[in-house]
PDB file of C-alpha atoms in Angstrom:
ATOM      1  CA  UNK A  10      48.483 -76.990 -22.137  1.00 48.00           C
ATOM      2  CA  UNK A  11      46.126 -79.703 -20.928  1.00 47.00           C
ATOM      3  CA  UNK A  12      43.316 -77.750 -19.368  1.00 52.00           C
ATOM      4  CA  UNK A  13      40.644 -80.377 -19.900  1.00 52.00           C
ATOM      5  CA  UNK A  14      42.876 -83.442 -20.249  1.00 53.00           C
ATOM      6  CA  UNK A  15      43.182 -86.446 -17.983  1.00 50.00           C
ATOM      7  CA  UNK A  16      45.845 -84.800 -15.830  1.00 57.00           C
ATOM      8  CA  UNK A  17      43.630 -81.797 -15.034  1.00 62.00           C
ATOM      9  CA  UNK A  18      42.585 -82.005 -11.407  1.00 77.00           C
ATOM     10  CA  UNK A  19      39.038 -81.282 -10.183  1.00 83.00           C
ATOM     11  CA  UNK A  20      40.254 -78.189  -8.319  1.00 82.00           C
ATOM     12  CA  UNK A  21      41.631 -76.797 -11.582  1.00 85.00           C
ATOM     13  CA  UNK A  22      38.390 -77.536 -13.399  1.00 90.00           C
ATOM     14  CA  UNK A  23      36.425 -75.618 -10.756  1.00 93.00           C
ATOM     15  CA  UNK A  24      38.753 -72.619 -10.952  1.00 93.00           C
ATOM     16  CA  UNK A  25      38.728 -72.785 -14.748  1.00 93.00           C
ATOM     17  CA  UNK A  26      34.920 -72.805 -14.831  1.00 95.00           C
ATOM     18  CA  UNK A  27      34.669 -69.956 -12.291  1.00 96.00           C
ATOM     19  CA  UNK A  28      37.233 -67.896 -14.224  1.00 96.00           C
ATOM     20  CA  UNK A  29      35.370 -68.326 -17.483  1.00 97.00           C
ATOM     21  CA  UNK A  30      32.003 -67.471 -15.904  1.00 97.00           C
ATOM     22  CA  UNK A  31      33.433 -64.396 -14.195  1.00 98.00           C
ATOM     23  CA  UNK A  32      35.098 -63.303 -17.448  1.00 97.00           C
ATOM     24  CA  UNK A  33      31.806 -63.630 -19.306  1.00 98.00           C
ATOM     25  CA  UNK A  34      29.947 -61.648 -16.638  1.00 98.00           C
ATOM     26  CA  UNK A  35      32.696 -59.033 -16.710  1.00 98.00           C
ATOM     27  CA  UNK A  36      32.348 -58.578 -20.474  1.00 98.00           C
ATOM     28  CA  UNK A  37      28.557 -58.257 -20.325  1.00 98.00           C
ATOM     29  CA  UNK A  38      28.631 -55.905 -17.354  1.00 98.00           C
ATOM     30  CA  UNK A  39      31.239 -53.717 -19.024  1.00 98.00           C
ATOM     31  CA  UNK A  40      29.214 -53.611 -22.243  1.00 98.00           C
ATOM     32  CA  UNK A  41      26.117 -52.651 -20.238  1.00 97.00           C
ATOM     33  CA  UNK A  42      28.005 -49.901 -18.409  1.00 97.00           C
ATOM     34  CA  UNK A  43      29.327 -48.518 -21.693  1.00 97.00           C
ATOM     35  CA  UNK A  44      25.842 -48.590 -23.252  1.00 96.00           C
ATOM     36  CA  UNK A  45      24.389 -46.793 -20.228  1.00 95.00           C
ATOM     37  CA  UNK A  46      27.129 -44.183 -20.455  1.00 95.00           C
ATOM     38  CA  UNK A  47      26.456 -43.614 -24.148  1.00 95.00           C
ATOM     39  CA  UNK A  48      22.729 -43.351 -23.463  1.00 94.00           C
ATOM     40  CA  UNK A  49      23.367 -40.859 -20.680  1.00 92.00           C
ATOM     41  CA  UNK A  50      25.488 -38.690 -22.965  1.00 93.00           C
ATOM     42  CA  UNK A  51      22.938 -38.751 -25.789  1.00 94.00           C
ATOM     43  CA  UNK A  52      19.619 -38.606 -23.921  1.00 93.00           C
ATOM     44  CA  UNK A  53      20.616 -37.038 -20.592  1.00 90.00           C
ATOM     45  CA  UNK A  54      18.024 -38.800 -18.398  1.00 89.00           C
ATOM     46  CA  UNK A  55      17.416 -37.180 -15.001  1.00 88.00           C
ATOM     47  CA  UNK A  56      15.733 -39.910 -12.931  1.00 90.00           C
ATOM     48  CA  UNK A  57      17.356 -41.195  -9.730  1.00 90.00           C
ATOM     49  CA  UNK A  58      16.976 -44.784 -10.927  1.00 93.00           C
ATOM     50  CA  UNK A  59      19.108 -43.979 -13.921  1.00 90.00           C
ATOM     51  CA  UNK A  60      21.953 -42.684 -11.762  1.00 91.00           C
ATOM     52  CA  UNK A  61      21.767 -45.765  -9.554  1.00 94.00           C
ATOM     53  CA  UNK A  62      21.863 -48.107 -12.554  1.00 94.00           C
ATOM     54  CA  UNK A  63      24.768 -46.229 -14.117  1.00 94.00           C
ATOM     55  CA  UNK A  64      26.879 -46.152 -10.944  1.00 96.00           C
ATOM     56  CA  UNK A  65      25.925 -49.731 -10.085  1.00 97.00           C
ATOM     57  CA  UNK A  66      26.971 -51.082 -13.477  1.00 97.00           C
ATOM     58  CA  UNK A  67      30.406 -49.440 -13.257  1.00 97.00           C
ATOM     59  CA  UNK A  68      30.872 -50.579  -9.644  1.00 98.00           C
ATOM     60  CA  UNK A  69      29.956 -54.143 -10.578  1.00 98.00           C
ATOM     61  CA  UNK A  70      32.365 -53.992 -13.522  1.00 98.00           C
ATOM     62  CA  UNK A  71      35.210 -52.971 -11.204  1.00 98.00           C
ATOM     63  CA  UNK A  72      34.392 -55.670  -8.660  1.00 98.00           C
ATOM     64  CA  UNK A  73      34.187 -58.364 -11.349  1.00 98.00           C
ATOM     65  CA  UNK A  74      37.504 -57.210 -12.791  1.00 98.00           C
ATOM     66  CA  UNK A  75      39.220 -57.691  -9.428  1.00 98.00           C
ATOM     67  CA  UNK A  76      37.586 -61.098  -8.897  1.00 98.00           C
ATOM     68  CA  UNK A  77      38.494 -62.213 -12.422  1.00 97.00           C
ATOM     69  CA  UNK A  78      42.132 -61.136 -11.963  1.00 98.00           C
ATOM     70  CA  UNK A  79      42.411 -63.117  -8.713  1.00 97.00           C
ATOM     71  CA  UNK A  80      40.789 -66.189 -10.264  1.00 97.00           C
ATOM     72  CA  UNK A  81      43.022 -65.948 -13.344  1.00 96.00           C
ATOM     73  CA  UNK A  82      46.111 -65.806 -11.137  1.00 96.00           C
ATOM     74  CA  UNK A  83      44.961 -68.899  -9.236  1.00 94.00           C
ATOM     75  CA  UNK A  84      44.161 -70.637 -12.529  1.00 94.00           C
ATOM     76  CA  UNK A  85      47.653 -69.990 -13.886  1.00 93.00           C
ATOM     77  CA  UNK A  86      49.270 -71.225 -10.662  1.00 92.00           C
ATOM     78  CA  UNK A  87      47.263 -74.456 -10.736  1.00 90.00           C
ATOM     79  CA  UNK A  88      48.048 -74.970 -14.413  1.00 88.00           C
ATOM     80  CA  UNK A  89      51.747 -74.503 -13.667  1.00 87.00           C
ATOM     81  CA  UNK A  90      51.491 -77.101 -10.858  1.00 85.00           C
ATOM     82  CA  UNK A  91      49.729 -79.564 -13.168  1.00 83.00           C
ATOM     83  CA  UNK A  92      52.301 -79.170 -15.947  1.00 83.00           C
ATOM     84  CA  UNK A  93      55.257 -79.532 -13.577  1.00 80.00           C
ATOM     85  CA  UNK A  94      56.529 -83.136 -13.370  1.00 72.00           C
ATOM     86  CA  UNK A  95      55.731 -84.950 -10.119  1.00 67.00           C
ATOM     87  CA  UNK A  96      59.369 -85.706  -9.233  1.00 61.00           C
ATOM     88  CA  UNK A  97      60.676 -82.233 -10.122  1.00 55.00           C
ATOM     89  CA  UNK A  98      61.570 -80.259  -6.995  1.00 57.00           C
ATOM     90  CA  UNK A  99      61.514 -76.507  -7.738  1.00 60.00           C
ATOM     91  CA  UNK A 100      64.348 -75.946  -5.213  1.00 63.00           C
ATOM     92  CA  UNK A 101      66.719 -78.437  -6.847  1.00 60.00           C
ATOM     93  CA  UNK A 102      69.311 -77.085  -9.247  1.00 59.00           C
ATOM     94  CA  UNK A 103      69.382 -78.676 -12.680  1.00 58.00           C
ATOM     95  CA  UNK A 104      72.864 -80.033 -13.555  1.00 59.00           C
ATOM     96  CA  UNK A 105      74.621 -78.314 -16.452  1.00 59.00           C
ATOM     97  CA  UNK A 106      74.886 -80.880 -19.263  1.00 62.00           C
ATOM     98  CA  UNK A 107      75.883 -78.472 -22.022  1.00 62.00           C
ATOM     99  CA  UNK A 108      79.556 -78.350 -21.068  1.00 60.00           C
ATOM    100  CA  UNK A 109      79.639 -74.542 -21.164  1.00 59.00           C
ATOM    101  CA  UNK A 110      79.876 -74.159 -17.386  1.00 57.00           C
ATOM    102  CA  UNK A 111      82.846 -76.529 -16.954  1.00 57.00           C
ATOM    103  CA  UNK A 112      86.459 -75.407 -16.690  1.00 57.00           C
ATOM    104  CA  UNK A 113      88.841 -76.538 -19.412  1.00 50.00           C
TER     105      UNK A 113
END
């Protein structure tokens, strides 16, 4: 898997960087949302700002999860394209060289 090798194209590097950044933001946002939830359970704050921060952190976590999943899918597709040989046509059948498919 040559993610940062010479064959990696600039478009893959951009997607790779965006996926990593989004994944990092997702982890931090989720940790923040969990900490706010724990604080709400223990301290039971009643301010309107608290409710907005709590709902906002969980909403942002959900949005980042969707964005990360889409970016990860695109990243895997690009990596598959990079690792596929240039002359290999995905619609072409590979000849059977094992001898198992031939009649005796």
